[in-house]
């Protein structure tokens, strides 16, 4: 490790908790995005949405709007 890099690491040491927290946040966001666009999750949400419609929990207009949102997620929009 060069002297310049060593000095840089020492100077940035007080920021280590912040850098670690940022890494954790990036990992959480990445996992949330994977789940959000996961086709299996979306298909499950579509099935639940259809059940809500058939059970009368939501009306057709609400179903159509939510279904469009889920289909957009499935297409990765």
Short mmCIF file of N, CA and C in Angstrom, two decimals:
data_model
loop_
_atom_site.label_atom_id
_atom_site.label_comp_id
_atom_site.label_asym_id
_atom_site.label_seq_id
_atom_site.Cartn_x
_atom_site.Cartn_y
_atom_site.Cartn_z
N UNK A 1 0.86 -1.16 0.00
CA UNK A 1 0.00 0.00 0.00
C UNK A 1 0.91 1.22 0.00
N UNK A 2 0.65 2.14 -0.92
CA UNK A 2 1.47 3.33 -1.01
C UNK A 2 1.19 4.28 0.14
N UNK A 3 2.16 5.16 0.36
CA UNK A 3 2.04 6.14 1.44
C UNK A 3 0.83 7.04 1.24
N UNK A 4 0.58 7.45 0.00
CA UNK A 4 -0.56 8.32 -0.28
C UNK A 4 -1.86 7.62 0.07
N UNK A 5 -1.98 6.38 -0.31
CA UNK A 5 -3.21 5.64 0.00
C UNK A 5 -3.36 5.45 1.50
N UNK A 6 -2.26 5.14 2.19
CA UNK A 6 -2.29 4.95 3.63
C UNK A 6 -2.75 6.23 4.33
N UNK A 7 -2.20 7.37 3.92
CA UNK A 7 -2.60 8.65 4.50
C UNK A 7 -4.07 8.91 4.20
N UNK A 8 -4.49 8.63 3.00
CA UNK A 8 -5.89 8.82 2.63
C UNK A 8 -6.81 7.97 3.49
N UNK A 9 -6.45 6.71 3.71
CA UNK A 9 -7.26 5.81 4.55
C UNK A 9 -7.32 6.32 5.98
N UNK A 10 -6.21 6.79 6.50
CA UNK A 10 -6.18 7.31 7.87
C UNK A 10 -7.05 8.55 7.99
N UNK A 11 -6.98 9.42 7.00
CA UNK A 11 -7.79 10.64 7.04
C UNK A 11 -9.28 10.33 6.90
N UNK A 12 -9.62 9.29 6.17
CA UNK A 12 -11.02 8.93 5.98
C UNK A 12 -11.56 8.02 7.08
N UNK A 13 -10.71 7.57 7.98
CA UNK A 13 -11.12 6.66 9.04
C UNK A 13 -12.31 7.17 9.86
N UNK A 14 -12.36 8.45 10.21
CA UNK A 14 -13.54 8.92 10.96
C UNK A 14 -14.85 8.76 10.18
N UNK A 15 -14.77 8.65 8.86
CA UNK A 15 -15.97 8.49 8.04
C UNK A 15 -16.37 7.03 7.84
N UNK A 16 -15.60 6.10 8.42
CA UNK A 16 -15.88 4.68 8.23
C UNK A 16 -17.31 4.29 8.61
N UNK A 17 -17.84 4.77 9.75
CA UNK A 17 -19.24 4.40 10.06
C UNK A 17 -20.22 4.91 9.01
N UNK A 18 -19.98 6.08 8.48
CA UNK A 18 -20.86 6.63 7.45
C UNK A 18 -20.74 5.80 6.18
N UNK A 19 -19.52 5.46 5.80
CA UNK A 19 -19.31 4.66 4.60
C UNK A 19 -19.95 3.28 4.77
N UNK A 20 -19.83 2.71 5.97
CA UNK A 20 -20.46 1.41 6.23
C UNK A 20 -21.97 1.51 6.17
N UNK A 21 -22.53 2.58 6.72
CA UNK A 21 -23.98 2.77 6.68
C UNK A 21 -24.46 2.94 5.26
N UNK A 22 -23.70 3.66 4.45
CA UNK A 22 -24.06 3.86 3.05
C UNK A 22 -24.06 2.53 2.31
N UNK A 23 -23.09 1.67 2.60
CA UNK A 23 -23.03 0.36 1.95
C UNK A 23 -24.26 -0.46 2.31
N UNK A 24 -24.62 -0.44 3.59
CA UNK A 24 -25.80 -1.18 4.04
C UNK A 24 -27.04 -0.66 3.33
N UNK A 25 -27.19 0.66 3.26
CA UNK A 25 -28.35 1.25 2.59
C UNK A 25 -28.40 0.85 1.11
N UNK A 26 -27.25 0.85 0.44
CA UNK A 26 -27.20 0.44 -0.96
C UNK A 26 -27.65 -1.00 -1.12
N UNK A 27 -27.23 -1.87 -0.19
CA UNK A 27 -27.62 -3.27 -0.25
C UNK A 27 -29.12 -3.43 -0.03
N UNK A 28 -29.67 -2.67 0.91
CA UNK A 28 -31.11 -2.73 1.18
C UNK A 28 -31.92 -2.26 -0.02
N UNK A 29 -31.47 -1.19 -0.65
CA UNK A 29 -32.18 -0.68 -1.83
C UNK A 29 -32.11 -1.69 -2.97
N UNK A 30 -30.95 -2.29 -3.17
CA UNK A 30 -30.80 -3.28 -4.24
C UNK A 30 -31.72 -4.47 -4.00
N UNK A 31 -31.80 -4.94 -2.76
CA UNK A 31 -32.68 -6.07 -2.44
C UNK A 31 -34.15 -5.69 -2.62
N UNK A 32 -34.51 -4.50 -2.20
CA UNK A 32 -35.90 -4.04 -2.37
C UNK A 32 -36.26 -3.97 -3.85
N UNK A 33 -35.34 -3.50 -4.68
CA UNK A 33 -35.60 -3.44 -6.12
C UNK A 33 -35.75 -4.83 -6.71
N UNK A 34 -34.90 -5.76 -6.27
CA UNK A 34 -35.02 -7.14 -6.76
C UNK A 34 -36.39 -7.71 -6.41
N UNK A 35 -36.83 -7.50 -5.20
CA UNK A 35 -38.15 -7.99 -4.78
C UNK A 35 -39.26 -7.29 -5.53
N UNK A 36 -39.12 -5.99 -5.72
CA UNK A 36 -40.16 -5.19 -6.38
C UNK A 36 -40.41 -5.68 -7.80
N UNK A 37 -39.35 -6.06 -8.51
CA UNK A 37 -39.48 -6.48 -9.90
C UNK A 37 -39.47 -8.00 -10.09
N UNK A 38 -39.47 -8.75 -9.00
CA UNK A 38 -39.45 -10.21 -9.08
C UNK A 38 -40.77 -10.71 -9.68
N UNK A 39 -40.71 -11.40 -10.83
CA UNK A 39 -41.94 -11.87 -11.48
C UNK A 39 -42.81 -12.75 -10.57
N UNK A 40 -42.21 -13.59 -9.74
CA UNK A 40 -43.00 -14.45 -8.85
C UNK A 40 -43.78 -13.62 -7.84
N UNK A 41 -43.16 -12.59 -7.31
CA UNK A 41 -43.84 -11.70 -6.35
C UNK A 41 -44.98 -10.97 -7.04
N UNK A 42 -44.73 -10.49 -8.25
CA UNK A 42 -45.76 -9.75 -8.98
C UNK A 42 -46.93 -10.66 -9.33
N UNK A 43 -46.65 -11.88 -9.77
CA UNK A 43 -47.73 -12.82 -10.08
C UNK A 43 -48.58 -13.12 -8.84
N UNK A 44 -47.92 -13.23 -7.70
CA UNK A 44 -48.64 -13.45 -6.45
C UNK A 44 -49.53 -12.25 -6.11
N UNK A 45 -49.00 -11.05 -6.33
CA UNK A 45 -49.78 -9.84 -6.08
C UNK A 45 -50.96 -9.73 -7.05
N UNK A 46 -50.75 -10.16 -8.30
CA UNK A 46 -51.85 -10.16 -9.27
C UNK A 46 -52.96 -11.13 -8.84
N UNK A 47 -52.57 -12.30 -8.36
CA UNK A 47 -53.56 -13.28 -7.90
C UNK A 47 -54.33 -12.74 -6.70
N UNK A 48 -53.63 -12.10 -5.77
CA UNK A 48 -54.29 -11.53 -4.60
C UNK A 48 -55.23 -10.40 -5.02
N UNK A 49 -54.81 -9.63 -6.00
CA UNK A 49 -55.65 -8.54 -6.50
C UNK A 49 -56.93 -9.08 -7.12
N UNK A 50 -56.79 -10.16 -7.89
CA UNK A 50 -57.98 -10.76 -8.51
C UNK A 50 -58.94 -11.33 -7.45
N UNK A 51 -58.36 -11.91 -6.39
CA UNK A 51 -59.20 -12.40 -5.28
C UNK A 51 -59.97 -11.24 -4.64
N UNK A 52 -59.29 -10.12 -4.45
CA UNK A 52 -59.97 -8.95 -3.86
C UNK A 52 -61.13 -8.49 -4.73
N UNK A 53 -60.95 -8.56 -6.05
CA UNK A 53 -62.03 -8.17 -6.96
C UNK A 53 -63.20 -9.14 -6.86
N UNK A 54 -62.90 -10.43 -6.91
CA UNK A 54 -63.99 -11.42 -6.89
C UNK A 54 -64.71 -11.45 -5.54
N UNK A 55 -64.00 -11.10 -4.47
CA UNK A 55 -64.62 -11.07 -3.15
C UNK A 55 -65.34 -9.76 -2.88
N UNK A 56 -65.23 -8.83 -3.81
CA UNK A 56 -65.92 -7.55 -3.67
C UNK A 56 -65.22 -6.53 -2.82
N UNK A 57 -63.95 -6.76 -2.49
CA UNK A 57 -63.20 -5.81 -1.68
C UNK A 57 -62.85 -4.54 -2.45
N UNK A 58 -62.69 -4.67 -3.77
CA UNK A 58 -62.38 -3.53 -4.62
C UNK A 58 -63.30 -3.55 -5.84
N UNK A 59 -63.46 -2.38 -6.46
CA UNK A 59 -64.29 -2.31 -7.66
C UNK A 59 -63.43 -2.53 -8.91
N UNK A 60 -64.08 -2.64 -10.05
CA UNK A 60 -63.38 -2.92 -11.31
C UNK A 60 -62.38 -1.82 -11.66
N UNK A 61 -62.75 -0.58 -11.42
CA UNK A 61 -61.86 0.55 -11.75
C UNK A 61 -60.56 0.47 -10.94
N UNK A 62 -60.70 0.20 -9.65
CA UNK A 62 -59.51 0.05 -8.79
C UNK A 62 -58.68 -1.14 -9.25
N UNK A 63 -59.36 -2.24 -9.54
CA UNK A 63 -58.65 -3.43 -10.03
C UNK A 63 -57.84 -3.11 -11.28
N UNK A 64 -58.48 -2.44 -12.25
CA UNK A 64 -57.81 -2.12 -13.51
C UNK A 64 -56.57 -1.25 -13.28
N UNK A 65 -56.71 -0.26 -12.41
CA UNK A 65 -55.60 0.65 -12.13
C UNK A 65 -54.44 -0.09 -11.47
N UNK A 66 -54.74 -0.89 -10.46
CA UNK A 66 -53.69 -1.63 -9.76
C UNK A 66 -53.09 -2.73 -10.64
N UNK A 67 -53.91 -3.36 -11.45
CA UNK A 67 -53.40 -4.38 -12.37
C UNK A 67 -52.42 -3.76 -13.36
N UNK A 68 -52.76 -2.59 -13.89
CA UNK A 68 -51.86 -1.91 -14.82
C UNK A 68 -50.51 -1.61 -14.16
N UNK A 69 -50.55 -1.18 -12.90
CA UNK A 69 -49.30 -0.90 -12.18
C UNK A 69 -48.46 -2.16 -12.03
N UNK A 70 -49.12 -3.26 -11.68
CA UNK A 70 -48.38 -4.51 -11.53
C UNK A 70 -47.82 -5.01 -12.85
N UNK A 71 -48.59 -4.88 -13.91
CA UNK A 71 -48.11 -5.31 -15.23
C UNK A 71 -46.93 -4.44 -15.69
N UNK A 72 -46.98 -3.16 -15.37
CA UNK A 72 -45.84 -2.28 -15.70
C UNK A 72 -44.59 -2.75 -14.95
N UNK A 73 -44.74 -3.12 -13.68
CA UNK A 73 -43.61 -3.66 -12.91
C UNK A 73 -43.09 -4.94 -13.55
N UNK A 74 -43.99 -5.78 -13.99
CA UNK A 74 -43.60 -7.05 -14.61
C UNK A 74 -42.79 -6.81 -15.88
N UNK A 75 -43.14 -5.77 -16.60
CA UNK A 75 -42.41 -5.41 -17.82
C UNK A 75 -41.15 -4.61 -17.50
N UNK A 76 -40.95 -4.27 -16.24
CA UNK A 76 -39.74 -3.54 -15.84
C UNK A 76 -39.78 -2.06 -16.15
N UNK A 77 -40.97 -1.49 -16.20
CA UNK A 77 -41.09 -0.05 -16.47
C UNK A 77 -40.88 0.77 -15.24
#
